[in-house]
mmCIF file of C-alpha atoms and ligand atoms in Angstrom:
data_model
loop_
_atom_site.group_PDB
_atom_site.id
_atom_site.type_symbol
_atom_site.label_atom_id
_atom_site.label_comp_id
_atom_site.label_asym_id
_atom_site.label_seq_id
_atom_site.Cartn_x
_atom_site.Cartn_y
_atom_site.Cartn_z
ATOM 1 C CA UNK A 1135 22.123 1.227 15.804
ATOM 2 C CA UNK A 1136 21.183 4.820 16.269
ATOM 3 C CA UNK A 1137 23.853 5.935 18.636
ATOM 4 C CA UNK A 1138 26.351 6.957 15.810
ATOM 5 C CA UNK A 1139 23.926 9.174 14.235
ATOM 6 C CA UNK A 1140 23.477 13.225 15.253
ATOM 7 C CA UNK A 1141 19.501 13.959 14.444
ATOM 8 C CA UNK A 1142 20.037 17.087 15.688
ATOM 9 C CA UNK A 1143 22.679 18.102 13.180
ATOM 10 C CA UNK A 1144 20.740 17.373 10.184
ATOM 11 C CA UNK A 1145 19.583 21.117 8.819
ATOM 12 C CA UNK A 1146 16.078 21.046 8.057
ATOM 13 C CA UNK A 1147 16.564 22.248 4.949
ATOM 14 C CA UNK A 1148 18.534 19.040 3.886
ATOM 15 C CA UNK A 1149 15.174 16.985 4.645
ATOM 16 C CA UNK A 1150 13.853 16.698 1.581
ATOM 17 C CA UNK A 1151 17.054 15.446 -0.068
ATOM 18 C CA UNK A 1152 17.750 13.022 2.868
ATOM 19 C CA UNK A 1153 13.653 11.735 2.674
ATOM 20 C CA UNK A 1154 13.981 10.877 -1.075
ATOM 21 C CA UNK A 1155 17.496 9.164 -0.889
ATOM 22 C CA UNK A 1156 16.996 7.348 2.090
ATOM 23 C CA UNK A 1157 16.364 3.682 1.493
ATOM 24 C CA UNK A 1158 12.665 2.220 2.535
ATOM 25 C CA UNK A 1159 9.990 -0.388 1.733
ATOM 26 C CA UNK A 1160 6.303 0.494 0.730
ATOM 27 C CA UNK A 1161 4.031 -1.605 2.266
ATOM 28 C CA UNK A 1162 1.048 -0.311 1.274
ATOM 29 C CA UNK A 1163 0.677 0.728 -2.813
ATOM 30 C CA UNK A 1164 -2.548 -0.755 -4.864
ATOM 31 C CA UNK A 1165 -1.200 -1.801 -8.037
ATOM 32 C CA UNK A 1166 -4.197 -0.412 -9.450
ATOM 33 C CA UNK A 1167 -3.953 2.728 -8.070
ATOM 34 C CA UNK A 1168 -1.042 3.246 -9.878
ATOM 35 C CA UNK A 1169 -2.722 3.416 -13.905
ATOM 36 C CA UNK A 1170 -1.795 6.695 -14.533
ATOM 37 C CA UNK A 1171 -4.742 8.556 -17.084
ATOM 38 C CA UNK A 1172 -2.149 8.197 -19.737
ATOM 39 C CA UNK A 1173 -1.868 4.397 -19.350
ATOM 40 C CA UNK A 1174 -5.254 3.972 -18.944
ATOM 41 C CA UNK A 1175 -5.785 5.605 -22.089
ATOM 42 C CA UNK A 1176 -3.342 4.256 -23.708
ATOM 43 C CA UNK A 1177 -4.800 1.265 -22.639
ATOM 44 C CA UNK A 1178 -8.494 1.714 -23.590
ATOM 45 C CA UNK A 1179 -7.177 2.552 -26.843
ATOM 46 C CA UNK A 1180 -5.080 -0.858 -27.176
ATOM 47 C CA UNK A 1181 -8.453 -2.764 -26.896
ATOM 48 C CA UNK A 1182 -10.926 -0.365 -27.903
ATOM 49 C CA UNK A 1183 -13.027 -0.149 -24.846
ATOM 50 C CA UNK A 1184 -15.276 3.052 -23.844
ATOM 51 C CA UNK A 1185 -14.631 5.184 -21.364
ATOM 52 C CA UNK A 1186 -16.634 7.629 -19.651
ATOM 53 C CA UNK A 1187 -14.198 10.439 -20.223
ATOM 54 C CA UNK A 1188 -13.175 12.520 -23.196
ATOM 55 C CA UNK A 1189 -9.569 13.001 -22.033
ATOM 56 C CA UNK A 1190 -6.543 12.319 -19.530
ATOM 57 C CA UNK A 1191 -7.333 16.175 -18.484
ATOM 58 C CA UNK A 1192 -11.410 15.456 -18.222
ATOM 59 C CA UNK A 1193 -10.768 12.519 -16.230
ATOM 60 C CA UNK A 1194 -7.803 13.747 -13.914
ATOM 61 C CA UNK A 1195 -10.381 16.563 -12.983
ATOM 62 C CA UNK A 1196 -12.352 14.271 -11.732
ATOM 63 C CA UNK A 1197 -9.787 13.212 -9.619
ATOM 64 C CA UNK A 1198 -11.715 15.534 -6.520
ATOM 65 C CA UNK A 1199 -13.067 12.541 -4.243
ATOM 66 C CA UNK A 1200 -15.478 13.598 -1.190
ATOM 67 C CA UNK A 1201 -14.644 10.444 0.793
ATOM 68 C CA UNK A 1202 -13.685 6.350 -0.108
ATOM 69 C CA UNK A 1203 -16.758 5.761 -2.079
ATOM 70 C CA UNK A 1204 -16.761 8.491 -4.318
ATOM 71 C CA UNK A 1205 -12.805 7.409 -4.852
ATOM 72 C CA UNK A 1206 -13.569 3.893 -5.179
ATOM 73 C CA UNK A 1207 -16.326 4.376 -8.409
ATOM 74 C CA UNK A 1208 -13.234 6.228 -10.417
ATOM 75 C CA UNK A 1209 -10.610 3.824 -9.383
ATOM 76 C CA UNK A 1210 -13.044 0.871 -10.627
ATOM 77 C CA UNK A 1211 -13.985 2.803 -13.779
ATOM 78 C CA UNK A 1212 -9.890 3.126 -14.373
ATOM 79 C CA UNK A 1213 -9.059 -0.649 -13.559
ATOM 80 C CA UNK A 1214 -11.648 -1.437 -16.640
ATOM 81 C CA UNK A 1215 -9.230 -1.360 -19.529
ATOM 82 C CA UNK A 1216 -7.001 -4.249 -17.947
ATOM 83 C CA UNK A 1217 -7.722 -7.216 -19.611
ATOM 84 C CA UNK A 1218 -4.648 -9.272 -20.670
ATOM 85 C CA UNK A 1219 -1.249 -9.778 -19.070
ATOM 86 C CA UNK A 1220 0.736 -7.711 -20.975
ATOM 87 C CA UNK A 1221 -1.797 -4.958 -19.664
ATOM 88 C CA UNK A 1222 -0.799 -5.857 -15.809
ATOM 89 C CA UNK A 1223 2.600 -5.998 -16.333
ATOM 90 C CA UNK A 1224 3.004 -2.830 -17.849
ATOM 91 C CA UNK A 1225 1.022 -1.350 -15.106
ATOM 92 C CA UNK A 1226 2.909 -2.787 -12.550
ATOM 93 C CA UNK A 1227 6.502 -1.962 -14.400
ATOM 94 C CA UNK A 1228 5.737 1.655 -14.442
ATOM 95 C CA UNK A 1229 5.612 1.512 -10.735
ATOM 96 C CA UNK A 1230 8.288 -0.241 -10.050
ATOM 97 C CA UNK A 1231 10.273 1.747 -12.626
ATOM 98 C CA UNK A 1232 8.633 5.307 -9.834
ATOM 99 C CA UNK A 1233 9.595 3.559 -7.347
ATOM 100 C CA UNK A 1234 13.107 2.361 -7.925
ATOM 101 C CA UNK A 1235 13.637 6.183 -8.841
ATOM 102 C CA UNK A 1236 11.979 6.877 -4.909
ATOM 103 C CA UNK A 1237 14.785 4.467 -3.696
ATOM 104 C CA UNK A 1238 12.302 1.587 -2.709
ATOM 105 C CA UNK A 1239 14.173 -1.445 -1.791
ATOM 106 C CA UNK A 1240 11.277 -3.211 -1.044
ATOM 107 C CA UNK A 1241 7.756 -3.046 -1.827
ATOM 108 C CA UNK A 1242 4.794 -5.425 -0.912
ATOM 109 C CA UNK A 1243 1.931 -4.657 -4.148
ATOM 110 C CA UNK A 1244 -1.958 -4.991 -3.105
ATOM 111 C CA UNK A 1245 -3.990 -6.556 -6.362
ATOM 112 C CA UNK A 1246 -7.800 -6.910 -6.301
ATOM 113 C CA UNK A 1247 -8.482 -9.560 -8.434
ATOM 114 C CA UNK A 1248 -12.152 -9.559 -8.572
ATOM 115 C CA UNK A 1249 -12.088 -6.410 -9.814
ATOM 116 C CA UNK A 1250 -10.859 -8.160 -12.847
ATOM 117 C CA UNK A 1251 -12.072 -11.457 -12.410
ATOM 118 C CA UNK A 1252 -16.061 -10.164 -12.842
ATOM 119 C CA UNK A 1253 -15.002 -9.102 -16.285
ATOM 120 C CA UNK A 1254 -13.998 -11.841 -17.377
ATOM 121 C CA UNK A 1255 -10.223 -11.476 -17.069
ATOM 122 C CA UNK A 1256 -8.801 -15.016 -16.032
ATOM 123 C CA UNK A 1257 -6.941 -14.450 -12.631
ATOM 124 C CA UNK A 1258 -3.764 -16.140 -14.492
ATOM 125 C CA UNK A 1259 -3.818 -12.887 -16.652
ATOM 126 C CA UNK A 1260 -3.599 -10.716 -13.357
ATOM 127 C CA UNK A 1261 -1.595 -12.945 -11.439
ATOM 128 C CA UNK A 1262 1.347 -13.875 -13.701
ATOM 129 C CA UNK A 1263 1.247 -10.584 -15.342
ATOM 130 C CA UNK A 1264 2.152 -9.430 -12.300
ATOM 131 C CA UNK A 1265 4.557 -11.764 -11.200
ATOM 132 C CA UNK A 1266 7.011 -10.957 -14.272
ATOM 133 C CA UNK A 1267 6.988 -7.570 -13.673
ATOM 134 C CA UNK A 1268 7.974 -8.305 -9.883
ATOM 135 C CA UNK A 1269 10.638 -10.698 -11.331
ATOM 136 C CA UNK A 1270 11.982 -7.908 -13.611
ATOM 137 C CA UNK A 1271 11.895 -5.143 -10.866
ATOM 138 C CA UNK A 1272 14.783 -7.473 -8.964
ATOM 139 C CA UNK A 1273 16.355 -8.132 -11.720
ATOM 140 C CA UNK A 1274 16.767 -4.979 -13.168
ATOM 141 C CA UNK A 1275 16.605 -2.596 -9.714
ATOM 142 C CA UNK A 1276 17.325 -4.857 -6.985
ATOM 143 C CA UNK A 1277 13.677 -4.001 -5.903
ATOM 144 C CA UNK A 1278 12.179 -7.436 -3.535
ATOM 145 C CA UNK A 1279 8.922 -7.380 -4.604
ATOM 146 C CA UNK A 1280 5.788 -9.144 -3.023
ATOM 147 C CA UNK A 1281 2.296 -9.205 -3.863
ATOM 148 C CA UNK A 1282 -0.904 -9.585 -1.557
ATOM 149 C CA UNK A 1283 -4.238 -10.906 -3.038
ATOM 150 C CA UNK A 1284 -7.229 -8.391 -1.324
ATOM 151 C CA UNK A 1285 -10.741 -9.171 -0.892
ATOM 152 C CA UNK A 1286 -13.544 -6.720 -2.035
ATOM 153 C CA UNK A 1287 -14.931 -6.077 1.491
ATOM 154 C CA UNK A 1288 -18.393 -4.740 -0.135
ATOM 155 C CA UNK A 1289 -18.730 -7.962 -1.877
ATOM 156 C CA UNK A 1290 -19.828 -11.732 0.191
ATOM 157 C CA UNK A 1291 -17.454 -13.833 2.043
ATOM 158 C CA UNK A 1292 -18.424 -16.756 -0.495
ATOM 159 C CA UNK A 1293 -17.202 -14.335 -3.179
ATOM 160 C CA UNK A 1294 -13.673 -13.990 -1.566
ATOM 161 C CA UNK A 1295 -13.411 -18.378 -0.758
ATOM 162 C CA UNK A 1296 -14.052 -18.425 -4.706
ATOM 163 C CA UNK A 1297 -11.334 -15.912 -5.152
ATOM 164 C CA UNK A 1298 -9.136 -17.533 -3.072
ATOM 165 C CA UNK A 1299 -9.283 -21.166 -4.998
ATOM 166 C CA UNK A 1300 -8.864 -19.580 -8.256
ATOM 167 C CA UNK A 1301 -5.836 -18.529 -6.644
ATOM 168 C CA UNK A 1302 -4.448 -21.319 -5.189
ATOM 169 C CA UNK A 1303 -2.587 -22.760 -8.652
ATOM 170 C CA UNK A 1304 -0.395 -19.656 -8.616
ATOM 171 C CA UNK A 1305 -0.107 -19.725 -4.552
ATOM 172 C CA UNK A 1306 3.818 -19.358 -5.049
ATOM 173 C CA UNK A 1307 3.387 -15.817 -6.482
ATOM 174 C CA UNK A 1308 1.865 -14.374 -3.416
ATOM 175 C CA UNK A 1309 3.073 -14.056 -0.010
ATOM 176 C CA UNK A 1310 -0.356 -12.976 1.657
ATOM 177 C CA UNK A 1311 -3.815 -11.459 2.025
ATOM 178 C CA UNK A 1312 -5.388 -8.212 2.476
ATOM 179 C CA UNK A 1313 -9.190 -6.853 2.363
ATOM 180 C CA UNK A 1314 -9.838 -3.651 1.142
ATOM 181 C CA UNK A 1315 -12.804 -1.557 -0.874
ATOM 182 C CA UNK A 1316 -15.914 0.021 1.214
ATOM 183 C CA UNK A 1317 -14.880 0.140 5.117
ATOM 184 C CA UNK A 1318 -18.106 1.441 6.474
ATOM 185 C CA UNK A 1319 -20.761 -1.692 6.930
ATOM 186 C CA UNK A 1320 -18.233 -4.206 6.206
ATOM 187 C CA UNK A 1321 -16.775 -4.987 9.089
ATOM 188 C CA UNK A 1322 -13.677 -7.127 9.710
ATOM 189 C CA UNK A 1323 -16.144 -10.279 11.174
ATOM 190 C CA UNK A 1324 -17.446 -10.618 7.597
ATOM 191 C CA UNK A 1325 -14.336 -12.584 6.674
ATOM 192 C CA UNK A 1326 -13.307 -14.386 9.749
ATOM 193 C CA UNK A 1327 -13.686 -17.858 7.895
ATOM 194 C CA UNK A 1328 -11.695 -17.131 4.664
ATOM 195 C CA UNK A 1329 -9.157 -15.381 6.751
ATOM 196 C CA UNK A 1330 -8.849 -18.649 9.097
ATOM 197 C CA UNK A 1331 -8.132 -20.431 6.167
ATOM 198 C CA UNK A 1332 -5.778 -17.945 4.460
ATOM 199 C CA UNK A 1333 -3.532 -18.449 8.027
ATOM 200 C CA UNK A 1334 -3.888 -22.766 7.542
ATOM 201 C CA UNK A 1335 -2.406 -22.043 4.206
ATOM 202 C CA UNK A 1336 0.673 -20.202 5.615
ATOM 203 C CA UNK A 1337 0.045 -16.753 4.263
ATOM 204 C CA UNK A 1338 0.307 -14.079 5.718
ATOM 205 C CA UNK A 1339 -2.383 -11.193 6.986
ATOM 206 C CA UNK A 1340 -2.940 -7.611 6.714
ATOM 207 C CA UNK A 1341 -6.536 -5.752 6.946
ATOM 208 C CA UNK A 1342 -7.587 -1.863 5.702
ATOM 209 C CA UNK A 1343 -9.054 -0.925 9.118
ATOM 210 C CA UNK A 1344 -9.438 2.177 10.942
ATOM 211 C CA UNK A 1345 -9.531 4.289 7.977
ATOM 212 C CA UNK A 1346 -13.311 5.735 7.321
ATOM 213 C CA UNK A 1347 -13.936 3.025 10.055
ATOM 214 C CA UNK A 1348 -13.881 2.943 13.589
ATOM 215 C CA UNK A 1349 -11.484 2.050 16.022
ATOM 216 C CA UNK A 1350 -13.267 -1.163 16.813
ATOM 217 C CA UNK A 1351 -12.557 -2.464 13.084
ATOM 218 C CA UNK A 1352 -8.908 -2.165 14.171
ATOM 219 C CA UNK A 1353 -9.647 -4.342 17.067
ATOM 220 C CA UNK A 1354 -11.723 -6.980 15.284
ATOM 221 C CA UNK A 1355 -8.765 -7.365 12.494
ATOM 222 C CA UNK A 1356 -6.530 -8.065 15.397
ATOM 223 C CA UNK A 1357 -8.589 -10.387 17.009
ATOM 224 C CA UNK A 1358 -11.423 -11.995 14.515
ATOM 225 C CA UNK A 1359 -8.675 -11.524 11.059
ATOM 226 C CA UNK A 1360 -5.481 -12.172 13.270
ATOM 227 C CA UNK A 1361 -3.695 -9.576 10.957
ATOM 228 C CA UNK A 1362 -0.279 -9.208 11.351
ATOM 229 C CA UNK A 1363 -0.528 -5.024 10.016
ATOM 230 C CA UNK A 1364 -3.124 -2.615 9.681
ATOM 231 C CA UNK A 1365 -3.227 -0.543 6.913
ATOM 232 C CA UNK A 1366 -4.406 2.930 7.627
ATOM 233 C CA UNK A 1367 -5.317 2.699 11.193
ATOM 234 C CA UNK A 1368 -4.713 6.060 12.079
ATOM 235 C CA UNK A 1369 -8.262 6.214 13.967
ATOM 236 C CA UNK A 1370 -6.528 4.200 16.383
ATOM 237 C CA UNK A 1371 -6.527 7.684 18.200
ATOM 238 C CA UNK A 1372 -10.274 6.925 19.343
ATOM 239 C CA UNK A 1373 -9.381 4.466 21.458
ATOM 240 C CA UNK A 1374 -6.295 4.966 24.172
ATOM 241 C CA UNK A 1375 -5.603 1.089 25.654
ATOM 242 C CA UNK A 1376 -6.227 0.500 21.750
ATOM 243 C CA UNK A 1377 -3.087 2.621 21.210
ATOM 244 C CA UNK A 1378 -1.094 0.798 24.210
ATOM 245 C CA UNK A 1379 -1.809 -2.273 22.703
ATOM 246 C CA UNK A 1380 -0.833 -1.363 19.034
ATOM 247 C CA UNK A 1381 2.094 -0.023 20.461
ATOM 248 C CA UNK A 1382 2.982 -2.577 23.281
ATOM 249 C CA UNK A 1383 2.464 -5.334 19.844
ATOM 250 C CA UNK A 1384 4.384 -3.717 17.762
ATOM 251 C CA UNK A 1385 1.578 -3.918 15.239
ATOM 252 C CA UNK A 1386 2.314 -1.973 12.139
ATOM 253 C CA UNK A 1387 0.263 0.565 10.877
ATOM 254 C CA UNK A 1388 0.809 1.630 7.112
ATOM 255 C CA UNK A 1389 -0.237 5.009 6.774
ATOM 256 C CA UNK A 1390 -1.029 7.366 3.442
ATOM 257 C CA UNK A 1391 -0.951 10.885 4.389
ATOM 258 C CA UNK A 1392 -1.836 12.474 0.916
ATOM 259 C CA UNK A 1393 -4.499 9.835 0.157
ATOM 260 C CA UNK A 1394 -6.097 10.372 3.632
ATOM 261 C CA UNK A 1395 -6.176 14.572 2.960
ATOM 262 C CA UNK A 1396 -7.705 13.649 -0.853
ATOM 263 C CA UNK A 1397 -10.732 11.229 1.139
ATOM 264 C CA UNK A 1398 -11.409 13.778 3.714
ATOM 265 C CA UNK A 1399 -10.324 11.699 6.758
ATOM 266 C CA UNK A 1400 -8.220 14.565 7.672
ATOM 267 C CA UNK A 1401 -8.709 18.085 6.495
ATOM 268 C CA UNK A 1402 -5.124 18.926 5.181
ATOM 269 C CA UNK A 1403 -1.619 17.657 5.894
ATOM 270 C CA UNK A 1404 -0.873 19.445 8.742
ATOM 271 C CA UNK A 1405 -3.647 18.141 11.001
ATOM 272 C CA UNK A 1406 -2.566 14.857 10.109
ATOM 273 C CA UNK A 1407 -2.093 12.658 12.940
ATOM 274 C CA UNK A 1408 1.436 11.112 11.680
ATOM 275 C CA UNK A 1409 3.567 12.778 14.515
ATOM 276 C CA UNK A 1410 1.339 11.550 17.259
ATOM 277 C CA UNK A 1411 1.482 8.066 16.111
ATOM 278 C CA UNK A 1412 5.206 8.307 16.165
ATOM 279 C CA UNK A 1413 5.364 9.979 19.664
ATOM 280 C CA UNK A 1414 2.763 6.791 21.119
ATOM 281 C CA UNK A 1415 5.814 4.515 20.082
ATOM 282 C CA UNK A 1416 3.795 2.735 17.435
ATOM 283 C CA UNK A 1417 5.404 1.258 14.256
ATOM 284 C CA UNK A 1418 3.903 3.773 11.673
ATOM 285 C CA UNK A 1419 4.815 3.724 8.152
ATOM 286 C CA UNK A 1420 4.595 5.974 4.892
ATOM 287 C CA UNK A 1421 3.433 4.868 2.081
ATOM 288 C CA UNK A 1422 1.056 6.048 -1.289
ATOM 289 C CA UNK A 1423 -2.185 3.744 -1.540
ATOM 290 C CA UNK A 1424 -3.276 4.945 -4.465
ATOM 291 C CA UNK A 1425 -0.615 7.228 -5.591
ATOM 292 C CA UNK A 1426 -2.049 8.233 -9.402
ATOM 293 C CA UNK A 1427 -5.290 9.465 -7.660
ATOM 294 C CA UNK A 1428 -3.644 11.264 -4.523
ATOM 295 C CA UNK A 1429 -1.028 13.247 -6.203
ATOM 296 C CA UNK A 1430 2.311 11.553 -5.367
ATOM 297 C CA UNK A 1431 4.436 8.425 -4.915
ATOM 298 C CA UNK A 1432 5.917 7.374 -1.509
ATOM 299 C CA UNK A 1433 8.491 10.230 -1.945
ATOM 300 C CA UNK A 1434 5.765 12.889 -2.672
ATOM 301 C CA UNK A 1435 4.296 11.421 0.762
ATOM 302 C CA UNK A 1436 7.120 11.890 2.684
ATOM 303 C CA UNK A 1437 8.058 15.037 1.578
ATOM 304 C CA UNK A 1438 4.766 16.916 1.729
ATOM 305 C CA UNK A 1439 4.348 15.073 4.893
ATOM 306 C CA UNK A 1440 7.500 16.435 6.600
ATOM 307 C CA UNK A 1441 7.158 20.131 5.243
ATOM 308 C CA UNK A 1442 3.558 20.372 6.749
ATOM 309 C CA UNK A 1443 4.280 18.828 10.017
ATOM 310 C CA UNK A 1444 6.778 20.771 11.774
ATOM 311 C CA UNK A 1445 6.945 18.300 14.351
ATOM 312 C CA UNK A 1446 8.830 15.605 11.987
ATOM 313 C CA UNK A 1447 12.804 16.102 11.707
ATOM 314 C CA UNK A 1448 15.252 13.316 10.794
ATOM 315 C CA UNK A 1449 14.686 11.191 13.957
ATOM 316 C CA UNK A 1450 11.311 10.823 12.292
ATOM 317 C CA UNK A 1451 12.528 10.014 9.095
ATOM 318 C CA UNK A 1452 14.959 7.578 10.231
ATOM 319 C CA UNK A 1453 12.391 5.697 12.754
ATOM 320 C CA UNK A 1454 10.025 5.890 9.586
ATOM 321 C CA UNK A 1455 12.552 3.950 7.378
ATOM 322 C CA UNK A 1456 13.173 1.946 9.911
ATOM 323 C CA UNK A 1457 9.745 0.953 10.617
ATOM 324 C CA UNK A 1458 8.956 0.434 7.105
ATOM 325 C CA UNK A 1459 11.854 -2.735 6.992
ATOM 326 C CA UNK A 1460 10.872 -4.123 10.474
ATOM 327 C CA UNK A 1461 7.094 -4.205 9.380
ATOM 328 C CA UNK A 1462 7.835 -5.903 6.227
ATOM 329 C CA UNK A 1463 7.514 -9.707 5.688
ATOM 330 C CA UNK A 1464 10.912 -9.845 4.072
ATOM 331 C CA UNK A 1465 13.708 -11.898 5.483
ATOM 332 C CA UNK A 1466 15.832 -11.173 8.329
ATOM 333 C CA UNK A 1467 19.145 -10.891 5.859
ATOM 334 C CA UNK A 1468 17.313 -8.446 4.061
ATOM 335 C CA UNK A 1469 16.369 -6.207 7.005
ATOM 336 C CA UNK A 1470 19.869 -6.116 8.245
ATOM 337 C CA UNK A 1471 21.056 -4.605 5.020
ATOM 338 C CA UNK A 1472 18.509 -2.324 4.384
ATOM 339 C CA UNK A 1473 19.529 -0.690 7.943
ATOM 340 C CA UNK A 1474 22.626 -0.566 7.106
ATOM 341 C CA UNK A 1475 22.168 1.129 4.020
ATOM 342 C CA UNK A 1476 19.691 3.702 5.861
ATOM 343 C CA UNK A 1477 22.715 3.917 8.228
ATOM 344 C CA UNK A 1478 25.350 5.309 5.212
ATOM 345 C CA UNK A 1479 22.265 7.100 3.571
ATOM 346 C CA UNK A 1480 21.790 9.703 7.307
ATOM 347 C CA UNK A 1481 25.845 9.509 7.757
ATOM 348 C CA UNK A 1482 26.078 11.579 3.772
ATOM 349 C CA UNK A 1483 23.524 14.394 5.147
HETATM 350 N N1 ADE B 2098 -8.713 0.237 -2.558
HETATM 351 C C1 ADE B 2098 -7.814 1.046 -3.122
HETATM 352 N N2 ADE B 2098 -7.488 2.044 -2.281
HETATM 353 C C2 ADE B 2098 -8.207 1.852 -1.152
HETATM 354 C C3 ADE B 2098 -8.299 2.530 0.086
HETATM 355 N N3 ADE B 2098 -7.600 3.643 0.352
HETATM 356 N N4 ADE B 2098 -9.145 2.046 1.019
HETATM 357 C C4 ADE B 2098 -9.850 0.945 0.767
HETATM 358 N N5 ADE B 2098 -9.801 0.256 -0.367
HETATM 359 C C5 ADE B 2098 -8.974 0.707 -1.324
HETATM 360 ZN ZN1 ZN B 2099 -5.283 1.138 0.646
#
């Protein structure tokens, strides 16, 4: 598929145009790392409920995270003024409404609900709220839009088999699991039971692994979770036949350059690891995790990405893309256009 296209004719300085018009799928974007301060004032405002700062400008300063944890407290703190449906969906619509604008033709949403659910929000609130604002985001961009329930790693394994039944009436809104929150101390074991069950019930597996965590987290989502991606596992690095295998598997990793510079698990851009991922052969994608808190949607990723890492021209942009449809769970019809589309997209440059 690649023969027809000249990498090495593509200027450099027509990167940034090619990286933001170039079809892809985002694989990895928490829907509630998308409340922007605005909304979530907005929000608290809607239902009267406190927060802890005075303004969007107090609380996007304090937006300066020393590693996952000190993230994680804000991101909790933010998620607090969901409470009804209308209140997901709107999240969840001004995302889709970024990302159509970041030409995403695809995009697979994280949602925690027990982040919700411990408040008292009924998971039908989170769930179908989000659901119609997936519905709308095909209707109105063409956008295929998936969600995957997570587990909160830092809370019990009993916690997430609750979760999970809750779930279970609205089981045709979500194509899969994932486990996020707290890496370090929680390791991948801790859920081998509700993740054996997640696979009887058909749906699909990712795992957060390898991000503050070691390398061996990557290897017990592989082999204790089954996962079918890892998301983050850029510490992969640590261990070499760990590498082989990612690579020999085809195992996807879903990277986040900008949120891994804003939680310190790599001191700027341009010691990111994203070009030696590439050059091991593994299927490594871009994507924004949290992109409200880390300063930029999947565009901002790839563009800041690209400018800091000299090593990353439009072979790497292309294989990214690429990568980004193959590691999705959409179906075959859909990854065939989607290349072809990326095909017309490097053709214009
Ligand atoms: N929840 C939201 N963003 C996360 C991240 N980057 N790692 C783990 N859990 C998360
Ligand atoms: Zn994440």
């Amino acid at each position: 598929m690649t023969a027809a296209i000249d990498f090495d004719a593509i200027p450099r300085d027509r990167l940034p145009a090619l990286l933001r018009r170039m079809p892809k799928a985002e694989l990895h974007v928490h829907v509630e790392g998308t409340l922007e301060p605005e909304l979530i004032f907005r929000l608290a405002e809607r239902h009267r409920v406190p927060l802890a700062w005075a303004s969007v400008d107090a609380l996007r300063a304090a937006y300066a995270f020393a590693d996952l944890q000190s993230f994680l407290d804000v991101y909790y703190a933010g998620a607090g003024v969901l409470l009804h449906e209308q209140d997901f969906f709107d999240m969840a619509w001004a995302y889709f409404e970024r990302a159509a604008a970041d030409n995403v033709v695809h995009a697979e949403l994280f949602f925690d609900p027990q982040t919700h659910t411990a408040r008292g929000v009924p998971i039908e609130a989170v769930i179908v709220g989000l659901h119609h604002a997936c519905r709308r985001a095909h209707q109105e961009f063409g956008i295929t839009a998936k969600l995957i329930l997570c587990f909160l790693r830092h809370l019990s394994e009993d916690a997430a088999f609750a979760t999970l039944e809750q779930a279970l009436p609205y089981r045709e809104h979500f194509v899969g699991v994932g486990l996020d929150s707290s890496e370090l101390g929680h390791p991948p074991g801790k859920f081998a039971r509700v993740f054996a069950r997640c696979g009887e019930l058909g749906l699909h597996r990712v795992a957060h692994a390898g991000e503050e965590g070691p390398a061996e987290y990557i290897r017990d989502a592989l082999d204790v979770l089954r996962v079918e991606r890892i998301d983050h596992g850029v510490r992969c690095v640590d261990d070499p036949a760990l590498v082989q295998r990612l690579a020999r598997e085809r195992v996807p990793l879903t990277v986040c350059p900008l949120s891994n510079v804003r939680l310190r698990v790599f001191p700027s851009l341009g010691q990111h690891n994203l070009p030696a991922l590439l050059d091991a052969g593994l299927c490594a994608t871009v994507n924004s995790d949290d992109p409200a808190y880390f300063g930029g949607y999947v565009n901002d990723n790839f563009v800041q990405a690209f400018a800091a890492l000299p090593q990353l021209g439009a072979r790497q942009a292309w294989q990214l893309a690429t990568n980004s449809f193959e590691a999705s769970f959409a179906p075959d019809a859909d990854k065939r256009r989607w290349a072809a589309e990326l095909e017309r997209a490097f053709a214009a440059a």
